[in-house]
Short mmCIF file of C-alpha atoms in Angstrom, two decimals:
data_model
loop_
_atom_site.label_atom_id
_atom_site.label_comp_id
_atom_site.label_asym_id
_atom_site.label_seq_id
_atom_site.Cartn_x
_atom_site.Cartn_y
_atom_site.Cartn_z
CA MET H 860 -22.83 -73.74 -99.24
CA SER H 861 -23.88 -70.37 -100.79
CA TYR H 862 -21.61 -67.76 -102.36
CA CYS H 863 -22.11 -64.40 -103.97
CA ASN H 864 -22.73 -64.70 -107.70
CA THR H 865 -19.66 -62.81 -108.91
CA GLN H 866 -16.64 -63.89 -110.94
CA TYR H 867 -14.39 -63.50 -107.91
CA HIS H 868 -16.53 -65.68 -105.65
CA LYS H 869 -16.99 -68.28 -108.39
CA THR H 870 -13.20 -68.44 -108.72
CA VAL H 871 -12.71 -68.83 -104.95
CA HIS H 872 -15.43 -71.49 -104.89
CA LEU H 873 -13.77 -73.57 -107.65
CA ILE H 874 -10.32 -73.41 -106.06
CA THR H 875 -11.79 -74.26 -102.64
CA ASP H 876 -13.70 -77.26 -104.02
CA ASN H 877 -10.59 -78.62 -105.73
CA ALA H 878 -8.33 -77.92 -102.76
CA THR H 879 -10.82 -79.62 -100.40
CA ALA H 880 -11.12 -82.68 -102.65
CA LEU H 881 -7.32 -83.05 -102.69
CA VAL H 882 -7.20 -83.41 -98.91
CA SER H 883 -8.18 -87.08 -99.27
CA THR H 884 -6.87 -87.83 -102.78
CA HIS H 885 -3.51 -86.04 -103.04
CA SER H 886 -1.45 -89.06 -102.03
CA SER H 887 -2.57 -91.03 -105.10
CA LEU H 888 -1.91 -88.30 -107.68
CA ASN H 889 1.12 -88.01 -109.97
CA LYS H 890 3.04 -84.87 -109.09
CA GLU H 891 4.74 -84.74 -112.48
CA HIS H 892 1.65 -84.47 -114.74
CA SER H 893 1.15 -81.38 -116.93
CA PRO H 894 -1.16 -78.51 -115.88
CA GLN H 895 -4.85 -79.34 -116.22
CA PRO H 896 -7.68 -76.80 -116.63
CA ILE H 897 -10.45 -76.97 -114.04
CA SER H 898 -12.41 -74.12 -115.73
CA ASN H 899 -11.96 -71.75 -118.66
CA HIS H 900 -9.77 -69.45 -116.55
CA ILE H 901 -8.26 -71.70 -113.83
CA ARG H 902 -5.45 -74.25 -114.32
CA ILE H 903 -3.87 -76.63 -111.80
CA ASP H 904 -0.68 -78.67 -111.64
CA PHE H 905 1.16 -80.50 -108.89
CA SER H 906 4.68 -80.40 -107.50
CA SER H 907 6.75 -81.56 -104.51
CA TYR H 908 7.22 -77.97 -103.35
CA PRO H 909 5.38 -74.61 -103.65
CA ILE H 910 6.36 -72.81 -106.85
CA TYR H 911 4.52 -69.51 -106.17
CA SER H 912 5.16 -66.86 -103.54
CA LYS H 913 1.55 -66.96 -102.40
CA THR H 914 1.35 -70.24 -100.54
CA ILE H 915 -1.11 -71.85 -98.13
CA TYR H 916 0.14 -74.64 -95.86
CA LEU H 917 -2.62 -76.95 -94.68
CA ASP H 918 -2.31 -78.89 -91.43
CA LEU H 919 -4.02 -82.12 -92.52
CA ASN H 920 -4.26 -83.61 -89.05
CA THR H 921 -6.08 -80.60 -87.72
CA LEU H 922 -8.31 -80.24 -90.80
CA GLN H 923 -9.32 -83.91 -90.84
CA SER H 924 -10.34 -83.72 -87.21
CA GLN H 925 -12.63 -80.78 -88.07
CA GLN H 926 -14.27 -82.30 -91.14
CA THR H 927 -17.41 -80.15 -90.88
CA LEU H 928 -15.35 -76.92 -91.00
CA LEU H 929 -12.85 -78.16 -93.59
CA HIS H 930 -14.36 -76.41 -96.64
CA LYS H 931 -14.95 -73.15 -94.80
CA SER H 932 -11.45 -73.04 -93.32
CA ILE H 933 -9.79 -73.64 -96.71
CA ARG H 934 -12.01 -71.05 -98.37
CA LYS H 935 -11.01 -68.35 -95.86
CA SER H 936 -7.33 -69.12 -96.43
CA ILE H 937 -7.78 -68.90 -100.21
CA MET H 938 -9.74 -65.61 -100.02
CA SER H 939 -6.86 -64.06 -98.08
CA LYS H 940 -4.51 -64.83 -100.97
CA ILE H 941 -6.68 -64.24 -104.07
CA SER H 942 -7.45 -60.58 -104.87
CA SER H 943 -10.94 -59.57 -106.04
CA ILE H 944 -9.49 -57.09 -108.56
CA SER H 945 -6.45 -57.85 -110.64
CA PHE H 946 -5.28 -57.04 -114.14
CA HIS H 947 -2.74 -59.87 -114.15
CA SER H 948 -2.82 -63.63 -113.66
CA GLN H 949 -2.87 -64.71 -110.02
CA HIS H 950 -0.90 -67.66 -108.67
CA LEU H 951 -1.45 -69.72 -105.55
CA SER H 952 0.24 -72.84 -104.15
CA VAL H 953 -1.68 -75.02 -101.68
CA CYS H 954 0.63 -77.47 -99.85
CA TYR H 955 -0.69 -80.48 -97.96
CA ASP H 956 2.50 -81.97 -96.56
CA ASN H 957 6.21 -81.69 -97.14
CA ASP H 958 6.19 -83.36 -100.55
CA PHE H 959 2.88 -82.40 -102.25
CA CYS H 960 1.56 -79.01 -103.43
CA ALA H 961 -1.28 -78.00 -105.78
CA ASN H 962 -0.42 -74.93 -107.85
CA PHE H 963 -3.35 -72.87 -109.17
CA VAL H 964 -3.16 -70.24 -111.97
CA VAL H 965 -6.09 -67.84 -112.32
CA ASP H 966 -6.35 -65.88 -115.60
CA THR H 967 -8.48 -62.88 -114.64
CA SER H 968 -11.00 -61.43 -117.09
CA GLU H 969 -10.09 -57.94 -115.89
CA ARG H 970 -6.96 -58.13 -118.01
CA PHE H 971 -9.07 -57.83 -121.13
CA TYR H 972 -10.69 -54.66 -119.82
CA PHE H 973 -7.31 -53.34 -118.76
CA TYR H 974 -5.97 -53.73 -122.28
CA LEU H 975 -9.19 -52.27 -123.64
CA ILE H 976 -8.77 -49.19 -121.46
CA ILE H 977 -5.17 -48.81 -122.61
CA ALA H 978 -6.23 -49.12 -126.25
CA MET H 979 -9.01 -46.56 -125.80
CA PHE H 980 -6.63 -44.19 -124.04
CA ALA H 981 -4.11 -44.54 -126.85
CA MET H 982 -6.80 -43.89 -129.45
CA SER H 983 -7.95 -40.85 -127.49
CA LEU H 984 -4.43 -39.47 -127.50
CA ILE H 985 -4.14 -40.02 -131.24
CA VAL H 986 -7.36 -38.07 -131.79
CA ILE H 987 -7.22 -35.47 -128.99
CA VAL H 988 -3.58 -34.37 -129.18
CA PRO H 989 -3.72 -33.13 -132.81
CA TRP H 990 -7.04 -31.41 -132.13
CA TYR H 991 -5.59 -29.86 -128.98
CA PHE H 992 -2.69 -28.30 -130.87
CA PHE H 993 -5.00 -27.25 -133.70
CA TYR H 994 -7.44 -25.44 -131.42
CA THR H 995 -4.63 -24.09 -129.26
CA GLN H 996 -3.23 -22.43 -132.35
CA LYS H 997 -6.72 -21.18 -133.24
CA LEU H 998 -7.06 -19.62 -129.79
CA ILE H 999 -3.58 -18.12 -129.65
CA ASN H 1000 -3.62 -16.55 -133.13
CA PRO H 1001 -6.31 -13.93 -132.30
CA PHE H 1002 -4.39 -13.06 -129.14
CA ILE H 1003 -1.17 -12.59 -131.12
CA LYS H 1004 -2.99 -10.42 -133.67
CA MET H 1005 -4.48 -8.36 -130.85
CA LYS H 1006 -1.04 -7.93 -129.31
CA LYS H 1007 0.26 -6.70 -132.66
CA ILE H 1008 -2.54 -4.15 -132.79
CA ALA H 1009 -1.65 -3.14 -129.24
CA ASP H 1010 2.00 -2.72 -130.29
CA ASP H 1011 0.96 -0.55 -133.23
CA LEU H 1012 -1.09 1.61 -130.84
CA ALA H 1013 1.88 1.90 -128.43
CA ILE H 1014 -0.03 0.23 -125.56
CA ASP H 1015 2.02 -0.83 -122.54
CA GLN H 1016 1.69 -4.63 -122.30
CA GLN H 1017 3.99 -5.36 -119.35
CA LEU H 1018 1.10 -6.61 -117.23
CA ILE H 1019 -0.46 -8.59 -120.07
CA THR H 1020 0.98 -12.04 -120.75
CA TYR H 1021 -0.44 -15.36 -121.82
CA LYS H 1022 0.77 -18.68 -120.47
CA SER H 1023 -1.70 -20.89 -122.30
CA ALA H 1024 -4.26 -20.76 -125.07
CA PHE H 1025 -7.04 -20.91 -122.50
CA ASN H 1026 -6.05 -17.88 -120.43
CA PHE H 1027 -9.12 -15.93 -121.51
CA LYS H 1028 -8.74 -13.41 -118.68
CA ASN H 1029 -5.64 -11.89 -120.32
CA MET H 1030 -7.32 -11.96 -123.73
CA ALA H 1031 -10.32 -10.07 -122.32
CA GLU H 1032 -8.03 -7.52 -120.65
CA LEU H 1033 -6.13 -6.92 -123.89
CA ILE H 1034 -9.33 -6.54 -125.91
CA SER H 1035 -10.66 -4.08 -123.34
CA ILE H 1036 -7.47 -1.99 -123.37
CA VAL H 1037 -7.27 -1.95 -127.18
CA SER H 1038 -10.96 -0.98 -127.40
CA GLU H 1039 -10.47 1.88 -124.94
CA LYS H 1040 -7.45 3.09 -126.90
CA LEU H 1041 -9.34 2.97 -130.20
CA ASP H 1042 -12.26 4.84 -128.61
CA LYS H 1043 -9.89 7.57 -127.45
CA ILE H 1044 -8.33 7.83 -130.91
CA ASN H 1045 -11.77 8.01 -132.50
CA ASP H 1046 -12.92 10.64 -130.01
CA GLU H 1047 -9.81 12.71 -130.72
CA LYS H 1048 -10.49 12.56 -134.46
CA LEU H 1049 -14.09 13.61 -133.93
CA ARG H 1050 -13.01 16.54 -131.74
CA ILE H 1051 -10.57 17.63 -134.45
CA PHE H 1052 -13.31 17.41 -137.11
CA ALA H 1053 -15.69 19.35 -134.89
CA ALA H 1054 -13.09 22.03 -134.22
CA ILE H 1055 -12.16 22.38 -137.89
CA SER H 1056 -15.77 22.54 -139.04
CA HIS H 1057 -16.55 25.14 -136.39
CA ASP H 1058 -13.55 27.29 -137.36
CA LEU H 1059 -14.48 27.08 -141.06
CA LYS H 1060 -17.99 28.39 -140.44
CA THR H 1061 -16.92 31.99 -139.86
CA PRO H 1062 -14.71 32.47 -142.97
CA ILE H 1063 -17.33 30.80 -145.20
CA THR H 1064 -20.04 33.11 -143.82
CA LYS H 1065 -17.80 36.15 -144.38
CA ALA H 1066 -16.92 35.01 -147.92
CA THR H 1067 -20.64 34.53 -148.69
CA LEU H 1068 -21.49 38.05 -147.49
CA TYR H 1069 -18.52 39.49 -149.39
CA SER H 1070 -19.61 37.84 -152.66
CA LYS H 1071 -23.11 39.24 -152.29
CA SER H 1072 -21.87 42.81 -151.92
CA HIS H 1073 -18.87 42.89 -154.26
CA LEU H 1074 -19.58 40.48 -157.13
CA ASN H 1075 -21.97 40.67 -160.02
CA PRO H 1076 -25.04 38.39 -159.89
CA LYS H 1077 -23.61 35.86 -162.36
CA ASP H 1078 -20.33 35.28 -160.46
CA GLN H 1079 -22.18 35.48 -157.17
CA GLN H 1080 -24.48 32.61 -158.21
CA ALA H 1081 -21.54 30.42 -159.26
CA LEU H 1082 -19.69 31.00 -155.97
CA GLN H 1083 -22.84 30.60 -153.94
CA LYS H 1084 -23.14 26.98 -155.12
CA TYR H 1085 -19.64 26.15 -153.87
CA PHE H 1086 -20.28 27.92 -150.56
CA SER H 1087 -23.52 25.98 -150.19
CA ASP H 1088 -21.73 22.66 -150.77
CA MET H 1089 -19.04 23.57 -148.24
CA ASP H 1090 -21.63 24.62 -145.70
CA TYR H 1091 -23.47 21.31 -146.16
CA LEU H 1092 -20.24 19.35 -145.67
CA ILE H 1093 -19.38 21.30 -142.51
CA ASN H 1094 -22.86 20.77 -141.09
CA GLN H 1095 -22.61 17.03 -141.73
CA ILE H 1096 -19.20 16.87 -140.03
CA GLN H 1097 -20.58 18.67 -136.99
CA VAL H 1098 -23.54 16.30 -136.79
CA PHE H 1099 -21.27 13.27 -137.09
CA ALA H 1100 -18.78 14.60 -134.53
CA LYS H 1101 -21.29 15.72 -131.90
CA LYS H 1102 -23.62 12.73 -132.41
CA SER H 1103 -26.49 14.76 -131.04
CA TYR H 1104 -28.92 12.30 -132.58
CA PHE H 1105 -28.01 9.84 -129.80
CA GLU H 1106 -29.55 12.14 -127.19
CA GLU H 1107 -33.14 11.86 -128.44
CA ASP H 1108 -35.59 9.81 -126.34
CA PHE H 1109 -37.19 6.61 -127.62
CA ASN H 1110 -40.94 6.55 -128.26
CA GLN H 1111 -43.50 4.19 -129.74
CA VAL H 1112 -43.69 5.08 -133.44
CA ASN H 1113 -46.15 3.86 -136.06
CA LEU H 1114 -43.68 3.12 -138.82
CA SER H 1115 -46.43 2.86 -141.44
CA ASP H 1116 -47.66 6.39 -140.72
CA LEU H 1117 -44.13 7.84 -140.59
CA VAL H 1118 -43.07 6.31 -143.92
CA GLU H 1119 -46.36 7.19 -145.61
CA SER H 1120 -46.17 10.83 -144.45
CA MET H 1121 -42.63 11.13 -145.84
CA TYR H 1122 -43.78 9.58 -149.11
CA HIS H 1123 -46.49 12.24 -149.46
CA GLU H 1124 -43.95 15.03 -148.74
CA TYR H 1125 -41.74 13.89 -151.61
CA HIS H 1126 -44.62 13.02 -153.93
CA ASP H 1127 -46.34 16.36 -153.38
CA ALA H 1128 -43.02 18.10 -154.12
CA GLY H 1129 -42.96 16.43 -157.55
CA PHE H 1130 -40.35 13.72 -156.93
CA ASN H 1131 -40.63 10.27 -158.50
CA VAL H 1132 -41.26 8.32 -155.28
CA GLN H 1133 -43.48 5.26 -154.78
CA PHE H 1134 -44.68 3.69 -151.54
CA ILE H 1135 -45.60 -0.01 -151.28
CA SER H 1136 -46.83 -1.60 -148.05
CA SER H 1137 -47.56 -5.30 -147.65
CA ASP H 1138 -49.78 -4.69 -144.64
CA ILE H 1139 -52.08 -1.78 -143.83
CA LYS H 1140 -51.96 -2.65 -140.12
CA PRO H 1141 -49.95 -0.33 -137.86
CA CYS H 1142 -46.26 -1.26 -137.48
CA ILE H 1143 -45.52 -0.06 -133.97
CA ILE H 1144 -41.84 0.01 -133.03
CA LYS H 1145 -39.77 1.88 -130.44
CA LEU H 1146 -37.62 4.47 -132.21
CA GLN H 1147 -35.93 7.82 -131.99
CA ARG H 1148 -38.44 9.42 -134.34
CA LYS H 1149 -36.46 12.48 -135.49
CA ALA H 1150 -33.21 10.53 -135.87
CA PHE H 1151 -34.89 7.78 -137.87
CA LYS H 1152 -36.66 10.32 -140.05
CA ARG H 1153 -33.23 11.75 -140.79
CA VAL H 1154 -32.05 8.27 -141.89
CA LEU H 1155 -35.05 7.73 -144.15
CA GLN H 1156 -34.67 11.18 -145.66
CA ASN H 1157 -30.98 10.58 -146.37
CA LEU H 1158 -31.68 7.24 -148.09
CA ILE H 1159 -34.50 8.64 -150.23
CA ASP H 1160 -32.38 11.69 -151.15
CA ASN H 1161 -29.52 9.41 -152.21
CA ALA H 1162 -31.84 7.38 -154.44
CA LEU H 1163 -33.25 10.52 -156.05
CA LYS H 1164 -29.82 12.10 -156.36
CA TYR H 1165 -28.12 9.19 -158.15
CA ALA H 1166 -31.05 7.41 -159.83
CA GLY H 1167 -33.86 9.96 -160.11
CA ASP H 1168 -36.41 7.64 -158.49
CA ALA H 1169 -37.09 5.85 -155.21
CA GLN H 1170 -39.41 3.04 -154.24
CA ILE H 1171 -40.17 2.61 -150.53
CA LYS H 1172 -41.32 -0.87 -149.51
CA LEU H 1173 -42.56 -1.66 -146.00
CA ILE H 1174 -42.95 -5.34 -145.08
CA ASN H 1175 -44.51 -6.51 -141.82
CA ASP H 1176 -43.64 -10.22 -141.67
CA ALA H 1177 -45.73 -11.61 -138.83
CA LEU H 1178 -44.62 -15.18 -139.60
CA ASN H 1179 -40.93 -14.43 -138.96
CA ASN H 1180 -41.76 -11.65 -136.48
CA THR H 1181 -39.78 -9.01 -138.41
CA ILE H 1182 -40.40 -5.57 -139.87
CA SER H 1183 -38.32 -4.56 -142.87
CA LEU H 1184 -38.06 -1.34 -144.85
CA GLU H 1185 -36.47 -1.20 -148.30
CA ILE H 1186 -35.48 1.82 -150.37
CA ILE H 1187 -35.04 0.69 -153.97
CA ASP H 1188 -33.76 2.72 -156.94
CA SER H 1189 -33.07 2.03 -160.62
CA GLY H 1190 -29.65 3.69 -160.85
CA SER H 1191 -26.38 2.20 -162.03
CA GLY H 1192 -25.65 0.41 -158.72
CA ILE H 1193 -22.28 0.04 -157.01
CA ALA H 1194 -19.39 -2.31 -157.77
CA GLU H 1195 -19.58 -5.39 -155.56
CA ASP H 1196 -16.08 -4.89 -154.15
CA LYS H 1197 -17.07 -1.43 -152.87
CA LEU H 1198 -20.31 -2.36 -151.13
CA SER H 1199 -18.53 -3.34 -147.91
CA GLN H 1200 -17.02 0.17 -147.62
CA ILE H 1201 -20.17 2.14 -148.34
CA PHE H 1202 -20.97 2.77 -144.65
CA GLU H 1203 -17.49 4.03 -143.77
CA PRO H 1204 -17.20 7.75 -142.87
CA PHE H 1205 -16.17 10.05 -145.76
CA TYR H 1206 -16.21 7.17 -148.24
CA ARG H 1207 -17.72 8.01 -151.65
CA VAL H 1208 -17.81 5.78 -154.69
CA ASP H 1209 -16.40 7.11 -157.96
CA LEU H 1210 -19.78 8.08 -159.36
CA ALA H 1211 -20.54 10.20 -156.30
CA ARG H 1212 -17.30 12.14 -156.65
CA ASN H 1213 -18.76 14.04 -159.54
CA HIS H 1214 -18.76 17.68 -158.41
CA ARG H 1215 -22.20 18.17 -159.88
CA ILE H 1216 -23.56 15.80 -157.22
CA PRO H 1217 -22.96 17.26 -153.74
CA GLY H 1218 -22.29 14.98 -150.81
CA SER H 1219 -20.13 14.54 -147.73
CA GLY H 1220 -19.65 10.78 -147.53
CA LEU H 1221 -21.10 10.88 -144.00
CA GLY H 1222 -24.79 10.31 -144.66
CA LEU H 1223 -24.68 6.51 -144.68
CA ALA H 1224 -22.21 6.39 -141.77
CA ILE H 1225 -24.63 8.49 -139.69
CA ALA H 1226 -27.57 6.37 -140.89
CA LYS H 1227 -25.87 3.15 -139.80
CA GLU H 1228 -25.08 4.53 -136.34
CA ILE H 1229 -28.70 5.61 -135.86
CA ILE H 1230 -30.09 2.27 -137.08
CA ILE H 1231 -27.83 0.32 -134.72
CA LYS H 1232 -28.78 2.65 -131.86
CA ASN H 1233 -32.43 1.89 -132.66
CA LYS H 1234 -31.85 -1.89 -132.45
CA GLY H 1235 -32.08 -2.39 -136.20
CA HIS H 1236 -29.87 -3.74 -138.98
CA ILE H 1237 -28.99 -2.07 -142.26
CA SER H 1238 -27.50 -3.55 -145.42
CA ILE H 1239 -27.06 -2.56 -149.04
CA LYS H 1240 -26.91 -4.69 -152.18
CA ASN H 1241 -27.31 -4.44 -155.93
CA ARG H 1242 -30.60 -5.44 -157.49
CA THR H 1243 -30.64 -8.77 -159.29
CA ASP H 1244 -33.73 -8.14 -161.38
CA SER H 1245 -32.39 -4.92 -162.98
CA HIS H 1246 -30.01 -2.02 -162.38
CA GLY H 1247 -30.03 -0.19 -159.08
CA LEU H 1248 -29.58 -0.61 -155.34
CA ILE H 1249 -31.63 -1.99 -152.45
CA VAL H 1250 -31.00 -0.54 -149.01
CA SER H 1251 -32.65 -2.76 -146.39
CA ILE H 1252 -33.46 -1.91 -142.79
CA TYR H 1253 -35.04 -4.55 -140.59
CA TRP H 1254 -35.93 -5.20 -136.98
CA LYS H 1255 -36.35 -8.53 -135.25
CA LEU H 1256 -39.30 -8.05 -132.91
#
């Protein structure tokens, strides 16, 4: 007789063999003996009546007359009562006549896996639940902060709610609305700056002409310096407000040639400027040429203005596929806690507030906007080898 080689079929086979053997031997057995194991997971005991709800009644007269089909018939009856999958012990009573029954107990191995699954689930809950609440809080906090910003900006939030930490659609909508509001506020400020600077142009021009015709040369020269500083500030405000430098087309620019030509302009004019290039090969990059030249001029002017010298270093790093440009000076540097604010519009460090050094506080803000527009990155830091600053611009090619 052949059976499938599984735990279930092995179990059915053992019970069938024992139940078949008892057909001829049950009358001589003691019904009161204690349960006996017939395998490591099956036990058997005997009684005068069935003690389990699952019971098979065997008609001995019929079975004995069909001796060749006896084993097969009993096996089919047992398979109808024993489940192939169970997480609990299974019980079966096989009764042969009115006063003899064999009671089988099957301890299923699936119970172990059932308890293992429960233990793993419990461990998962212990680990996952705290992490869930932790990350939920992490996700909700930015949303709450954004809502506070929206409240401060008087944004209508009736249509914006969040039901869970993972409702990213509402978060995206709120970020979009806040961004649009901030853009409008920024545009309004720029329009106000542009309007004020435009309106100041006329009175400054009139005052300049008046000083030339009504004041003596000495007083005229003193006033002319103040008018010149005011005119420079107004021009910078207009440039920053109109952002006309964004309108220039992009072209392939040989950065080496551009930087070297600017170096010669300053050097020929008598300024203390040095140019160092790590590679004489052309550094071709797509730029807004005029806008970038404005950035480079502003950075060199700042170095000369506050330190009296400027060193321009161009590095073409083929290994890391980057091009970097550094403007280095030997001035007094900037306090570390103020470096993060240096690119903000109208921000000037204490040293630059000296009236003898003109400036608008917009040069670096404009420079950063142009660099970002030209797919570059700009940073500023104090030198570690001596006094001074290093302004770095780099592109990842």
